[in-house]
Structures are given as C-alpha cells and as structure tokens.
Short mmCIF file of N, CA and C in Angstrom, two decimals:
data_model
loop_
_atom_site.label_atom_id
_atom_site.label_comp_id
_atom_site.label_asym_id
_atom_site.label_seq_id
_atom_site.Cartn_x
_atom_site.Cartn_y
_atom_site.Cartn_z
N MET Y 1 -30.89 -177.39 33.08
CA MET Y 1 -30.81 -176.19 32.81
C MET Y 1 -30.34 -175.42 33.78
N THR Y 2 -30.62 -176.17 34.70
CA THR Y 2 -29.53 -175.57 36.11
C THR Y 2 -28.45 -174.93 36.20
N ARG Y 3 -28.06 -176.88 35.80
CA ARG Y 3 -26.58 -176.57 35.65
C ARG Y 3 -25.66 -175.25 34.91
N ARG Y 4 -26.84 -175.40 33.69
CA ARG Y 4 -26.60 -174.05 32.67
C ARG Y 4 -26.58 -172.97 33.31
N ALA Y 5 -27.29 -172.91 34.29
CA ALA Y 5 -28.17 -171.78 34.86
C ALA Y 5 -26.44 -171.50 35.59
N ALA Y 6 -26.29 -172.23 36.43
CA ALA Y 6 -24.76 -172.05 37.50
C ALA Y 6 -23.65 -172.14 36.67
N THR Y 7 -23.82 -172.22 35.07
CA THR Y 7 -22.74 -171.78 34.50
C THR Y 7 -22.89 -170.44 34.73
N LEU Y 8 -23.36 -169.50 33.87
CA LEU Y 8 -23.73 -168.70 33.31
C LEU Y 8 -23.53 -167.46 35.11
N LEU Y 9 -23.93 -168.07 36.16
CA LEU Y 9 -23.78 -167.03 37.15
C LEU Y 9 -22.42 -167.60 37.76
N LEU Y 10 -21.89 -168.53 37.16
CA LEU Y 10 -20.11 -168.91 37.60
C LEU Y 10 -18.99 -167.03 37.18
N LEU Y 11 -19.97 -167.50 34.82
CA LEU Y 11 -19.19 -166.67 34.56
C LEU Y 11 -19.58 -165.29 34.51
N ALA Y 12 -21.21 -164.83 35.21
CA ALA Y 12 -21.33 -163.44 35.34
C ALA Y 12 -19.80 -162.80 36.64
N THR Y 13 -20.00 -164.23 37.81
CA THR Y 13 -19.30 -163.48 38.70
C THR Y 13 -17.41 -163.57 38.50
N LEU Y 14 -17.02 -164.16 37.45
CA LEU Y 14 -15.93 -163.76 36.71
C LEU Y 14 -15.83 -162.22 36.68
N SER Y 15 -16.99 -161.99 35.30
CA SER Y 15 -16.50 -161.00 34.48
C SER Y 15 -16.97 -159.55 35.64
N VAL Y 16 -17.52 -159.97 36.93
CA VAL Y 16 -18.03 -158.37 36.98
C VAL Y 16 -16.14 -158.47 38.72
N ALA Y 17 -16.09 -159.90 39.45
CA ALA Y 17 -15.66 -159.69 40.39
C ALA Y 17 -14.05 -159.60 40.24
N GLY Y 18 -13.52 -159.97 39.12
CA GLY Y 18 -12.52 -160.16 38.57
C GLY Y 18 -11.28 -161.33 39.61
N CYS Y 19 -11.51 -161.14 41.08
CA CYS Y 19 -10.93 -162.08 41.89
C CYS Y 19 -11.86 -163.11 42.93
N GLY Y 20 -12.11 -164.64 42.07
CA GLY Y 20 -12.94 -165.28 42.80
C GLY Y 20 -13.00 -165.36 44.15
N GLY Y 21 -13.11 -164.29 45.49
CA GLY Y 21 -12.11 -164.67 46.61
C GLY Y 21 -14.31 -165.14 47.28
N ASP Y 22 -15.21 -165.35 46.36
CA ASP Y 22 -16.97 -166.14 46.73
C ASP Y 22 -16.77 -167.31 47.62
N PRO Y 23 -15.53 -167.93 48.80
CA PRO Y 23 -16.52 -169.61 49.38
C PRO Y 23 -17.22 -170.12 48.83
N ALA Y 24 -18.65 -169.12 48.74
CA ALA Y 24 -19.53 -170.74 48.80
C ALA Y 24 -20.28 -169.49 47.49
N THR Y 25 -19.78 -170.05 46.39
CA THR Y 25 -19.96 -170.44 45.16
C THR Y 25 -20.60 -171.74 44.91
N PRO Y 26 -22.09 -171.08 44.24
CA PRO Y 26 -22.68 -172.64 43.76
C PRO Y 26 -22.88 -173.49 43.08
N PRO Y 27 -22.02 -173.05 41.59
CA PRO Y 27 -21.69 -174.62 40.77
C PRO Y 27 -20.40 -175.00 41.69
N ALA Y 28 -19.38 -175.12 42.44
CA ALA Y 28 -18.87 -176.60 43.36
C ALA Y 28 -19.70 -176.56 44.19
N ASP Y 29 -21.05 -176.71 44.79
CA ASP Y 29 -21.50 -177.36 45.57
C ASP Y 29 -23.13 -178.01 44.79
N ASP Y 30 -23.03 -177.62 43.25
CA ASP Y 30 -24.58 -178.29 42.50
C ASP Y 30 -23.93 -179.92 41.63
N PRO Y 31 -23.03 -179.43 41.06
CA PRO Y 31 -22.74 -181.62 41.16
C PRO Y 31 -22.70 -182.47 42.57
N ALA Y 32 -21.48 -182.34 42.76
CA ALA Y 32 -21.64 -183.68 43.51
C ALA Y 32 -22.97 -183.86 44.78
N PRO Y 33 -23.21 -182.71 45.80
CA PRO Y 33 -24.44 -183.28 46.65
C PRO Y 33 -25.29 -184.19 46.29
N ALA Y 34 -25.79 -184.17 44.65
CA ALA Y 34 -27.57 -184.40 44.47
C ALA Y 34 -27.15 -186.09 44.79
N THR Y 35 -26.69 -186.72 44.78
CA THR Y 35 -27.36 -187.56 45.97
C THR Y 35 -25.81 -188.26 47.33
N SER Y 36 -25.80 -187.91 47.58
CA SER Y 36 -24.71 -187.77 49.17
C SER Y 36 -25.03 -189.20 50.14
N THR Y 37 -26.72 -189.86 49.73
CA THR Y 37 -26.48 -190.76 50.60
C THR Y 37 -25.71 -191.83 49.45
N SER Y 38 -25.37 -191.68 47.80
CA SER Y 38 -25.56 -192.77 47.50
C SER Y 38 -24.20 -193.09 46.80
N GLU Y 39 -23.44 -194.44 46.83
CA GLU Y 39 -22.26 -195.37 47.07
C GLU Y 39 -21.44 -194.34 46.13
N ALA Y 40 -21.95 -194.15 44.75
CA ALA Y 40 -21.36 -193.18 43.65
C ALA Y 40 -20.76 -191.96 43.66
N PRO Y 41 -19.62 -191.84 43.84
CA PRO Y 41 -19.21 -190.13 44.15
C PRO Y 41 -19.55 -189.54 42.78
N SER Y 42 -19.55 -190.08 41.56
CA SER Y 42 -20.08 -189.63 40.31
C SER Y 42 -21.59 -189.06 40.01
N THR Y 43 -21.72 -188.44 39.18
CA THR Y 43 -23.03 -188.24 39.10
C THR Y 43 -23.81 -189.64 39.03
N PRO Y 44 -25.32 -190.03 39.23
CA PRO Y 44 -25.29 -190.74 39.53
C PRO Y 44 -26.84 -191.28 38.19
N SER Y 45 -27.59 -189.96 37.64
CA SER Y 45 -28.24 -190.06 36.76
C SER Y 45 -27.74 -190.65 35.54
N VAL Y 46 -26.34 -190.37 34.83
CA VAL Y 46 -25.42 -190.80 34.02
C VAL Y 46 -24.53 -191.71 33.62
N ALA Y 47 -24.84 -192.06 33.18
CA ALA Y 47 -23.60 -194.56 32.89
C ALA Y 47 -22.93 -193.21 32.13
N GLY Y 48 -21.94 -194.05 32.31
CA GLY Y 48 -20.39 -194.15 31.06
C GLY Y 48 -19.78 -193.03 32.36
N PRO Y 49 -18.21 -192.54 31.53
CA PRO Y 49 -17.54 -191.96 32.61
C PRO Y 49 -18.08 -190.82 33.27
N SER Y 50 -17.29 -190.55 34.28
CA SER Y 50 -17.65 -188.83 34.56
C SER Y 50 -16.05 -187.92 34.87
N VAL Y 51 -16.38 -187.33 35.26
CA VAL Y 51 -15.26 -186.01 35.70
C VAL Y 51 -14.19 -186.63 36.84
N PRO Y 52 -13.78 -186.76 36.94
CA PRO Y 52 -12.21 -187.39 37.39
C PRO Y 52 -12.76 -186.99 39.10
N THR Y 53 -12.31 -187.39 40.22
CA THR Y 53 -12.03 -186.96 41.62
C THR Y 53 -11.08 -187.95 41.79
N GLY Y 54 -10.76 -187.33 43.30
CA GLY Y 54 -9.72 -187.16 44.10
C GLY Y 54 -8.49 -187.25 43.70
N PRO Y 55 -7.97 -187.95 43.53
CA PRO Y 55 -6.12 -187.52 43.25
C PRO Y 55 -5.83 -187.57 41.37
N ASP Y 56 -6.88 -188.08 40.65
CA ASP Y 56 -7.16 -187.42 39.81
C ASP Y 56 -7.56 -186.38 39.28
N THR Y 57 -8.32 -186.10 40.11
CA THR Y 57 -8.67 -184.26 39.90
C THR Y 57 -7.51 -183.30 40.41
N VAL Y 58 -6.95 -184.13 40.82
CA VAL Y 58 -5.66 -182.97 40.42
C VAL Y 58 -4.88 -182.55 39.75
N ALA Y 59 -4.43 -183.64 39.13
CA ALA Y 59 -3.78 -183.94 37.76
C ALA Y 59 -4.48 -183.71 36.40
N ALA Y 60 -6.07 -183.58 36.54
CA ALA Y 60 -6.90 -183.13 36.05
C ALA Y 60 -7.03 -181.69 35.58
N ASP Y 61 -7.11 -180.95 37.45
CA ASP Y 61 -6.92 -179.63 37.43
C ASP Y 61 -5.56 -179.26 36.10
N ASP Y 62 -4.79 -180.06 37.26
CA ASP Y 62 -3.31 -178.80 36.55
C ASP Y 62 -3.12 -179.25 35.29
N LEU Y 63 -3.89 -179.84 34.55
CA LEU Y 63 -3.30 -179.94 33.12
C LEU Y 63 -4.84 -178.69 32.50
N PHE Y 64 -5.42 -178.81 33.30
CA PHE Y 64 -7.09 -177.27 32.31
C PHE Y 64 -6.16 -176.74 32.84
N ILE Y 65 -5.49 -175.87 33.72
CA ILE Y 65 -5.10 -174.56 34.53
C ILE Y 65 -3.97 -174.54 33.24
N ALA Y 66 -2.66 -175.79 32.68
CA ALA Y 66 -1.76 -175.63 31.71
C ALA Y 66 -2.36 -174.93 30.63
N GLY Y 67 -3.47 -175.52 30.14
CA GLY Y 67 -3.70 -175.75 29.27
C GLY Y 67 -4.68 -174.13 28.39
N LEU Y 68 -5.13 -174.06 29.99
CA LEU Y 68 -5.42 -172.55 29.75
C LEU Y 68 -4.44 -171.27 29.38
N ASP Y 69 -3.54 -171.74 30.57
CA ASP Y 69 -2.53 -170.69 30.52
C ASP Y 69 -1.69 -170.40 28.40
N SER Y 70 -1.34 -172.06 28.26
CA SER Y 70 -0.40 -172.46 27.10
C SER Y 70 -1.50 -171.67 25.76
N GLY Y 71 -2.56 -171.56 25.96
CA GLY Y 71 -3.74 -171.14 24.73
C GLY Y 71 -3.58 -169.39 25.29
N ALA Y 72 -3.67 -168.94 26.28
CA ALA Y 72 -3.75 -167.82 26.84
C ALA Y 72 -5.04 -166.58 26.93
N ILE Y 73 -5.58 -167.64 27.90
CA ILE Y 73 -7.29 -167.40 28.12
C ILE Y 73 -6.64 -166.29 28.97
N GLU Y 74 -7.28 -165.12 29.84
CA GLU Y 74 -7.27 -164.26 30.96
C GLU Y 74 -7.88 -164.82 31.69
N TYR Y 75 -8.23 -165.66 32.23
CA TYR Y 75 -8.48 -165.25 34.08
C TYR Y 75 -7.81 -164.73 35.33
N THR Y 76 -8.69 -164.13 35.66
CA THR Y 76 -8.53 -164.42 37.64
C THR Y 76 -8.23 -164.87 38.06
N ASP Y 77 -8.90 -166.29 38.34
CA ASP Y 77 -8.54 -167.19 39.49
C ASP Y 77 -8.90 -168.48 39.34
N PRO Y 78 -7.61 -168.58 39.42
CA PRO Y 78 -7.49 -170.64 38.64
C PRO Y 78 -8.75 -171.49 39.66
N GLU Y 79 -10.04 -171.89 40.78
CA GLU Y 79 -10.58 -172.53 41.18
C GLU Y 79 -11.76 -171.88 40.70
N THR Y 80 -12.01 -171.21 40.29
CA THR Y 80 -13.42 -170.46 39.66
C THR Y 80 -12.78 -171.13 38.20
N MET Y 81 -12.13 -171.47 37.34
CA MET Y 81 -11.93 -171.80 36.20
C MET Y 81 -12.04 -173.57 36.01
N LYS Y 82 -11.59 -173.66 37.46
CA LYS Y 82 -11.57 -175.26 37.93
C LYS Y 82 -13.20 -175.84 37.94
N ILE Y 83 -13.49 -175.33 37.89
CA ILE Y 83 -15.34 -175.25 38.72
C ILE Y 83 -16.42 -174.86 37.24
N LEU Y 84 -15.59 -174.08 37.09
CA LEU Y 84 -16.40 -173.79 35.08
C LEU Y 84 -16.00 -175.09 34.41
N GLY Y 85 -14.59 -175.28 33.98
CA GLY Y 85 -13.98 -176.60 33.55
C GLY Y 85 -15.19 -178.53 33.68
N ARG Y 86 -15.18 -178.42 34.86
CA ARG Y 86 -15.51 -178.96 36.10
C ARG Y 86 -17.46 -179.65 35.61
N GLY Y 87 -17.80 -178.64 35.80
CA GLY Y 87 -18.99 -177.58 34.51
C GLY Y 87 -19.37 -178.34 33.41
N ILE Y 88 -18.42 -177.57 32.80
CA ILE Y 88 -18.03 -177.75 31.10
C ILE Y 88 -18.61 -179.52 31.25
N CYS Y 89 -17.70 -180.04 31.22
CA CYS Y 89 -18.42 -181.45 31.40
C CYS Y 89 -18.93 -182.09 32.26
N ALA Y 90 -19.56 -181.89 32.99
CA ALA Y 90 -20.90 -182.80 33.33
C ALA Y 90 -21.77 -181.97 32.39
N GLU Y 91 -22.45 -180.49 31.91
CA GLU Y 91 -23.02 -180.90 31.07
C GLU Y 91 -23.05 -181.85 30.04
N LEU Y 92 -22.42 -182.19 29.21
CA LEU Y 92 -21.62 -182.49 28.21
C LEU Y 92 -21.78 -183.95 28.59
N GLN Y 93 -21.87 -184.79 29.42
CA GLN Y 93 -22.54 -186.05 30.21
C GLN Y 93 -23.91 -186.35 30.34
N GLN Y 94 -25.01 -185.46 30.87
CA GLN Y 94 -25.81 -184.94 31.02
C GLN Y 94 -26.30 -184.74 29.10
N GLY Y 95 -26.38 -184.63 28.18
CA GLY Y 95 -26.64 -184.13 27.22
C GLY Y 95 -26.04 -183.71 25.75
N GLN Y 96 -25.94 -182.08 27.07
CA GLN Y 96 -25.25 -180.42 26.00
C GLN Y 96 -25.01 -180.56 24.54
N PRO Y 97 -25.21 -179.61 24.06
CA PRO Y 97 -23.30 -180.44 22.32
C PRO Y 97 -22.84 -179.06 22.80
N VAL Y 98 -21.95 -179.26 22.72
CA VAL Y 98 -20.69 -178.64 22.36
C VAL Y 98 -20.78 -177.08 22.13
N ILE Y 99 -21.24 -177.60 21.06
CA ILE Y 99 -21.61 -176.05 20.58
C ILE Y 99 -22.79 -175.06 21.75
N ALA Y 100 -23.45 -175.64 22.34
CA ALA Y 100 -24.47 -175.26 24.06
C ALA Y 100 -23.06 -174.54 25.07
N GLU Y 101 -22.44 -175.20 24.70
CA GLU Y 101 -21.44 -175.24 25.74
C GLU Y 101 -20.22 -173.71 25.74
N VAL Y 102 -20.10 -173.86 24.82
CA VAL Y 102 -19.10 -172.60 24.00
C VAL Y 102 -20.63 -171.64 24.45
N ASP Y 103 -21.27 -171.59 23.86
CA ASP Y 103 -22.41 -170.23 24.17
C ASP Y 103 -22.54 -169.69 25.42
N ALA Y 104 -22.93 -170.90 26.03
CA ALA Y 104 -23.23 -170.08 27.22
C ALA Y 104 -22.10 -169.27 28.34
N VAL Y 105 -20.59 -170.40 27.75
CA VAL Y 105 -19.58 -169.08 28.22
C VAL Y 105 -18.76 -168.24 27.93
N THR Y 106 -19.42 -168.06 25.94
CA THR Y 106 -19.66 -166.78 25.83
C THR Y 106 -20.39 -165.40 26.38
N THR Y 107 -22.16 -166.12 26.49
CA THR Y 107 -23.15 -165.16 27.09
C THR Y 107 -22.34 -164.95 28.42
N GLY Y 108 -22.06 -166.07 29.20
CA GLY Y 108 -21.59 -165.51 30.48
C GLY Y 108 -20.12 -164.48 30.78
N SER Y 109 -19.88 -164.87 30.22
CA SER Y 109 -18.45 -163.11 30.29
C SER Y 109 -18.80 -162.72 30.39
N ARG Y 110 -19.56 -162.05 29.09
CA ARG Y 110 -20.39 -160.79 29.45
C ARG Y 110 -19.29 -159.86 29.09
N GLY Y 111 -18.66 -160.08 27.54
CA GLY Y 111 -18.18 -159.40 27.13
C GLY Y 111 -16.21 -159.53 27.15
N LYS Y 112 -16.45 -160.50 27.99
CA LYS Y 112 -14.99 -160.82 29.09
C LYS Y 112 -14.50 -162.22 27.64
N TRP Y 113 -14.73 -163.21 27.31
CA TRP Y 113 -14.73 -163.98 25.90
C TRP Y 113 -15.33 -163.75 25.19
N ASP Y 114 -14.70 -163.99 23.67
CA ASP Y 114 -15.70 -164.21 22.93
C ASP Y 114 -16.20 -165.64 22.39
N GLU Y 115 -16.26 -165.78 21.18
CA GLU Y 115 -16.60 -167.17 21.25
C GLU Y 115 -15.41 -168.35 21.03
N SER Y 116 -14.08 -167.74 20.44
CA SER Y 116 -12.71 -168.28 20.27
C SER Y 116 -12.22 -168.73 21.44
N ALA Y 117 -12.32 -167.21 22.71
CA ALA Y 117 -11.88 -167.78 22.76
C ALA Y 117 -12.97 -169.01 24.35
N ALA Y 118 -14.28 -169.09 24.09
CA ALA Y 118 -14.94 -169.71 24.65
C ALA Y 118 -14.84 -171.35 24.49
N GLY Y 119 -14.75 -171.22 22.93
CA GLY Y 119 -13.90 -172.50 22.67
C GLY Y 119 -12.56 -173.21 23.16
N ALA Y 120 -12.11 -172.74 23.32
CA ALA Y 120 -10.59 -172.65 23.61
C ALA Y 120 -10.74 -173.14 25.09
N ILE Y 121 -11.62 -172.44 25.84
CA ILE Y 121 -12.32 -172.80 27.95
C ILE Y 121 -12.77 -174.49 27.02
N VAL Y 122 -13.38 -174.20 26.49
CA VAL Y 122 -14.51 -175.51 26.25
C VAL Y 122 -13.46 -176.84 26.26
N GLY Y 123 -12.77 -176.43 25.41
CA GLY Y 123 -12.14 -177.75 24.22
C GLY Y 123 -10.83 -178.00 25.48
N THR Y 124 -10.73 -177.18 25.84
CA THR Y 124 -9.41 -177.54 26.76
C THR Y 124 -9.38 -178.13 28.41
N ALA Y 125 -11.73 -177.86 28.59
CA ALA Y 125 -11.99 -178.48 29.40
C ALA Y 125 -12.39 -179.86 29.02
N ILE Y 126 -12.72 -180.61 27.89
CA ILE Y 126 -12.76 -181.87 27.37
C ILE Y 126 -11.45 -181.96 26.88
N GLY Y 127 -10.28 -181.76 27.20
CA GLY Y 127 -9.41 -182.58 26.82
C GLY Y 127 -8.60 -182.89 28.83
N ALA Y 128 -9.34 -182.12 29.55
CA ALA Y 128 -9.07 -182.16 30.62
C ALA Y 128 -9.26 -183.15 31.51
N TYR Y 129 -10.79 -182.90 31.34
CA TYR Y 129 -11.64 -183.07 32.76
C TYR Y 129 -12.35 -184.78 31.66
N CYS Y 130 -12.78 -184.40 31.05
CA CYS Y 130 -13.38 -185.58 30.00
C CYS Y 130 -13.28 -186.25 28.49
N PRO Y 131 -12.49 -186.53 27.97
CA PRO Y 131 -11.81 -186.69 26.68
C PRO Y 131 -12.73 -187.59 26.37
N GLU Y 132 -13.38 -188.08 27.11
CA GLU Y 132 -14.28 -189.02 26.09
C GLU Y 132 -15.10 -188.15 25.34
N PHE Y 133 -15.21 -186.82 25.34
CA PHE Y 133 -15.88 -186.46 24.12
C PHE Y 133 -15.35 -185.48 23.38
N ARG Y 134 -13.66 -186.00 22.96
CA ARG Y 134 -13.14 -185.16 22.01
C ARG Y 134 -13.68 -185.51 20.75
N ALA Y 135 -14.56 -186.22 20.51
CA ALA Y 135 -14.75 -186.92 18.97
C ALA Y 135 -15.54 -185.19 18.71
N LEU Y 136 -16.42 -185.13 19.44
CA LEU Y 136 -17.72 -183.93 19.62
C LEU Y 136 -16.49 -182.96 19.40
N LEU Y 137 -15.38 -181.79 19.49
CA LEU Y 137 -15.08 -180.87 18.72
C LEU Y 137 -14.57 -181.15 17.04
N PRO Y 138 -14.78 -179.38 16.48
CA PRO Y 138 -14.12 -179.47 15.68
C PRO Y 138 -12.75 -179.78 14.80
N GLY Y 139 -12.27 -180.68 13.54
CA GLY Y 139 -11.27 -180.23 12.74
C GLY Y 139 -10.46 -181.27 14.51
#
C-alpha cells in the first residue's frame, strides 16, 4: 500500500511539475533503505528475482527509456520515469496484479496517460526491470 501511494505521488508530481527537478523524491529512497543493515541489496521480504542493481541497473534503465521512446510515451524527466518503472516491478514482486499497476499509473497521472499509455509503461517496465513477469501481460 505504501508503494502504491508512493507511485501515485510520483505520478502526481510528473503531471503537475513537468520537469521533475525535485531531488527529494520519496519513491527513489523508499524501496532500498527498508533494511539497510542486511547483506541483501534486494527487497528482503520477497523471495525470487529482484529489480536489477549495480551495472545491470544502467542497462535496464537504458532499455526502459528506449522502450518508452519507441512507444511514443510522453514524459518530461527520464530519471523520474526510471523510478516509476522500478517501483512498478517492486510492487509486482510484492504480489500486486498488473491491472492494479496500470490503474495506478492511469490514475496517478491525472489525465496525462490513458489506460493504453499506462499499459505500455507497465509493459515496458516489466520488459526492462522484471522480465520474470512477462507471462502476466496479455497477448
């Protein structure tokens, strides 16, 4: 629930500001420091694949942004979109259904993205950050 709220807050910021120059965006800090004293860099409460870290993150980020660009998804700040994409996968890893993520992106954008664009964002995030969830995508 808190990640969903963070996603909605992030999307609201996107739709209001245009250029996300706010360095204190909460969703970027929310997933990582949950257990900073543990040895595992991924989400400790979920077994299985995690959102890429380290050098893999750069490749995943590049893939995500390229996918958004090729799908003609309009956005203003690539860094904010990367945070959104990683957050989508973190929520899927916690058991959120894909349709709930599409709905959150649609609602959180306050009219910027319709269901089709939100679905493309969620699908692109899955392809770049958590391909283990591809089977959940329609078609």
